[in-house]
Coordinates of C-alpha atoms in Angstrom, one line a residue:
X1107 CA 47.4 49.1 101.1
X1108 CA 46.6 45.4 101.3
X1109 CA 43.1 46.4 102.6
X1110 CA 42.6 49.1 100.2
X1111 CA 44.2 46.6 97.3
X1112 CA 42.0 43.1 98.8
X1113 CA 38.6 45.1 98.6
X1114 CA 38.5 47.4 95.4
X1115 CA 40.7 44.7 93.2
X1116 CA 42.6 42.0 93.9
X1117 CA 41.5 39.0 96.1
X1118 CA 44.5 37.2 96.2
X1119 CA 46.4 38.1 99.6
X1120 CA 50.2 37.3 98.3
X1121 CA 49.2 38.9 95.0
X1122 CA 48.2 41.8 97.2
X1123 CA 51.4 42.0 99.2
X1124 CA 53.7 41.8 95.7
X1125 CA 52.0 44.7 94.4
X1126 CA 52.0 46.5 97.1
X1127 CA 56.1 46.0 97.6
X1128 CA 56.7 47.2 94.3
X1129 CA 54.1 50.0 94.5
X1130 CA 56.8 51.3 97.1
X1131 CA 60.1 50.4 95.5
X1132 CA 58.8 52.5 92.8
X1133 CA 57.4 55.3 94.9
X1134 CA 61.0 55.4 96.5
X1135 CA 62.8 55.1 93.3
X1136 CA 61.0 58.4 92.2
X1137 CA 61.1 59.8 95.6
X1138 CA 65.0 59.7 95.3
X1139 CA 64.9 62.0 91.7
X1140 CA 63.1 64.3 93.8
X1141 CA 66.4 65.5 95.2
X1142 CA 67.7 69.2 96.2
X1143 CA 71.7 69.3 97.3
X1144 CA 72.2 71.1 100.3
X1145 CA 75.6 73.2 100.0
X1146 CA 76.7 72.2 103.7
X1147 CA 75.7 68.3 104.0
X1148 CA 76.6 65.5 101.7
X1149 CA 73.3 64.4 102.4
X1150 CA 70.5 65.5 100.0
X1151 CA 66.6 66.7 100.7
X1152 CA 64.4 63.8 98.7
X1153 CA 61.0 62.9 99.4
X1154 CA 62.3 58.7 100.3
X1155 CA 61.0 59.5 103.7
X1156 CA 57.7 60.2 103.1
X1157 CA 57.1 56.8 101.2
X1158 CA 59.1 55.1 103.7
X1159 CA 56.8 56.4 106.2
X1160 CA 53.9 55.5 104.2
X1161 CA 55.2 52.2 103.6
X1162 CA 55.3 50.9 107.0
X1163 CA 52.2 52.5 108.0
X1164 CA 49.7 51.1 104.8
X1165 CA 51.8 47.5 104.1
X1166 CA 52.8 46.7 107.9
X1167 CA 56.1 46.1 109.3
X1168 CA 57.0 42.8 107.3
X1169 CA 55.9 44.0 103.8
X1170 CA 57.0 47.7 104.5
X1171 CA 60.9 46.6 105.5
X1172 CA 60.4 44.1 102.8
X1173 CA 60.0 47.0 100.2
X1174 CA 62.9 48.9 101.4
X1175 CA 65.1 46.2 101.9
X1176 CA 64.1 45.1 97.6
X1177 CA 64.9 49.2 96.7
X1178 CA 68.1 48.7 98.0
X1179 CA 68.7 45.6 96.7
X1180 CA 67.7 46.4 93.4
X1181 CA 70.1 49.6 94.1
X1182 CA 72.9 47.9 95.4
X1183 CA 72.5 45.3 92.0
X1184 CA 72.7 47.9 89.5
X1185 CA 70.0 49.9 88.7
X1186 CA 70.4 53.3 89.2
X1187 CA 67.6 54.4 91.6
X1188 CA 69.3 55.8 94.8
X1189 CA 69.3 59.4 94.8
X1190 CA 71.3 61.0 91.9
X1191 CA 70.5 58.1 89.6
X1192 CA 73.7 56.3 91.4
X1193 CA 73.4 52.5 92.2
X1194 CA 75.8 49.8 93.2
X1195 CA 77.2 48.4 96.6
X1196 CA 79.5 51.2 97.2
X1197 CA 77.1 53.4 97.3
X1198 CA 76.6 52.1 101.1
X1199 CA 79.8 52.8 101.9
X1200 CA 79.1 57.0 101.1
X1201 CA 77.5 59.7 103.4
X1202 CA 73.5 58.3 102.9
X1203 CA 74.1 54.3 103.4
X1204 CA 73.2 55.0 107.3
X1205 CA 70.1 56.6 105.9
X1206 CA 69.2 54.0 103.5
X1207 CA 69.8 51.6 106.3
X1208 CA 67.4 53.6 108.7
X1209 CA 64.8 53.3 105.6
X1210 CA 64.5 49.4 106.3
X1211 CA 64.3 50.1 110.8
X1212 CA 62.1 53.1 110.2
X1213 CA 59.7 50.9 108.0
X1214 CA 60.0 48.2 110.5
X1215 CA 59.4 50.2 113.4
X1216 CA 56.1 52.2 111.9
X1217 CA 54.4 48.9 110.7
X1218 CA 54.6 47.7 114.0
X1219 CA 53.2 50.5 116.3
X1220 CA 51.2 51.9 113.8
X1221 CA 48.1 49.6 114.6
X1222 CA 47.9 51.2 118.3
X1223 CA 47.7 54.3 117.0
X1224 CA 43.8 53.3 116.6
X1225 CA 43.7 56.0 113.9
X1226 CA 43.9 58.7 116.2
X1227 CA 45.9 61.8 114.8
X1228 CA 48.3 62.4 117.3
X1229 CA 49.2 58.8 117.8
X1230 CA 49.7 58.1 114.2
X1231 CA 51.9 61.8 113.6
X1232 CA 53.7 60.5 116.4
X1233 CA 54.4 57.0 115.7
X1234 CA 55.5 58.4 112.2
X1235 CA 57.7 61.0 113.6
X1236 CA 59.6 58.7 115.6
X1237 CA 60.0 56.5 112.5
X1238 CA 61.9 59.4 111.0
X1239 CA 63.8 59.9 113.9
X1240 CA 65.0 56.5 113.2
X1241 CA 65.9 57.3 110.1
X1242 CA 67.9 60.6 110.9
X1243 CA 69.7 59.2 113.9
X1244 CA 70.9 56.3 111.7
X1245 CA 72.1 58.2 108.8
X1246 CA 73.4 60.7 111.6
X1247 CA 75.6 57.6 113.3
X1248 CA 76.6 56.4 110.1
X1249 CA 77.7 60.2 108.9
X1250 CA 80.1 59.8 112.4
X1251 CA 82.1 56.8 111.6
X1252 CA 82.7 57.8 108.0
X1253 CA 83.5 61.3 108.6
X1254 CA 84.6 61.4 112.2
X1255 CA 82.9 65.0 112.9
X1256 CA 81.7 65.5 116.1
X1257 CA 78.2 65.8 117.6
X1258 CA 77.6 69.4 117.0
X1259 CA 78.6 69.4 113.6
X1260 CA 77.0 65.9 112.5
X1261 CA 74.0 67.5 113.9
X1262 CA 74.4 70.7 111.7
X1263 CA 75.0 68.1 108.2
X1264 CA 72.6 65.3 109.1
X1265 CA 70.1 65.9 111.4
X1266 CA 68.5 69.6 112.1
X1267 CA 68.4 70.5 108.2
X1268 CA 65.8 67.7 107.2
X1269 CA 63.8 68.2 110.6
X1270 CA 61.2 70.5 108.9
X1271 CA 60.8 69.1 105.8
X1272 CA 60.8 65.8 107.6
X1273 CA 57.9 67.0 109.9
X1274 CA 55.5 68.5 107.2
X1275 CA 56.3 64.6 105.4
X1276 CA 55.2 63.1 108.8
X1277 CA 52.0 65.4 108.7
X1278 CA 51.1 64.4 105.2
X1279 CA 51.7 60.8 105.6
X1280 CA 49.5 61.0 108.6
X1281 CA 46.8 62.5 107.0
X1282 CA 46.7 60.1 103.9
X1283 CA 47.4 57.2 106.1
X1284 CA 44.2 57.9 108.2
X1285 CA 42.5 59.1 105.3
X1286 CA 42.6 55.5 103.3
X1287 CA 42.6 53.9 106.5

């Protein structure tokens, strides 16, 4: 994003960075109305992931955890942009803080190893998909010490369900990633 951002328009390189942070915090904000209930999880389908994803990848691992860690700070103050149009600090107490929390290590994670991927598909989809892993194994943990279910079933209410949704988001982020890269 700062590349695309630094050659087309803006010179400035923290100007750059700024906009590019709250290009994401809004592209996660509106990811989170994108929401479909799932009659067996507590946890809801959205498309957060995807911009997470994207997030690491286009602004790098500072920037990109920097722009999930200000959309849940901006959550956790008040405005109502976590999925449901729900905000405040209990809200990381519930069944998708662990999530939110992977968010922030999954943007981390992909803005590092994203650079070796040296734009080749199958590194970049799998650098991506192990982001999301991140993300589903921490909202998976966090689903087990509020609810106390064990493995099997955590797996059924947190994990599996948002696998293939969660794979065609890797695939797409992928392909725009390399795409503006």
């Amino acid at each position: 994003m700062e590349a695309i951002l630094s050659k087309e328009i803006i010179v400035n390189r923290t100007l750059c960075r700024i906009i590019g942070v709250a290009v994401f915090v809004i592209l996660m904000s509106l990811g989170a109305f994108v929401r479909i209930p799932l009659p067996f999880s507590p946890v809801p389908l959205t498309l957060q992931t995807f911009f997470v994803l994207l997030s690491g990848a286009m602004l790098g691992s500072n920037m990109g955890a920097i722009s999930q860690l200000s959309y849940v700070f901006l959550g956790v103050s008040g405005l109502p942009i976590f999925s449901g149009a729900t905000s405040g600090p209990f809200y990381l107490l519930g069944p998708t803080g662990g999530y939110l929390f992977g968010f922030i290590l999954a943007a981390l994670f992909v803005g590092k190893f994203i650079k070796y991927s040296q734009n080749n598909l199958f590194s970049t989809l799998g650098i991506l998909f192990l982001g999301d892993l991140i993300i589903l194994t921490s909202g998976t943990v966090w689903l087990k010490l509020i609810l106390g279910y064990p493995l099997p079933k955590l797996l059924l209410i947190g994990f599996l369900p948002f696998l293939p949704g969660d794979l065609f988001k890797v695939f797409i982020a992928g392909f725009i990633y390399l795409r503006l890269n």
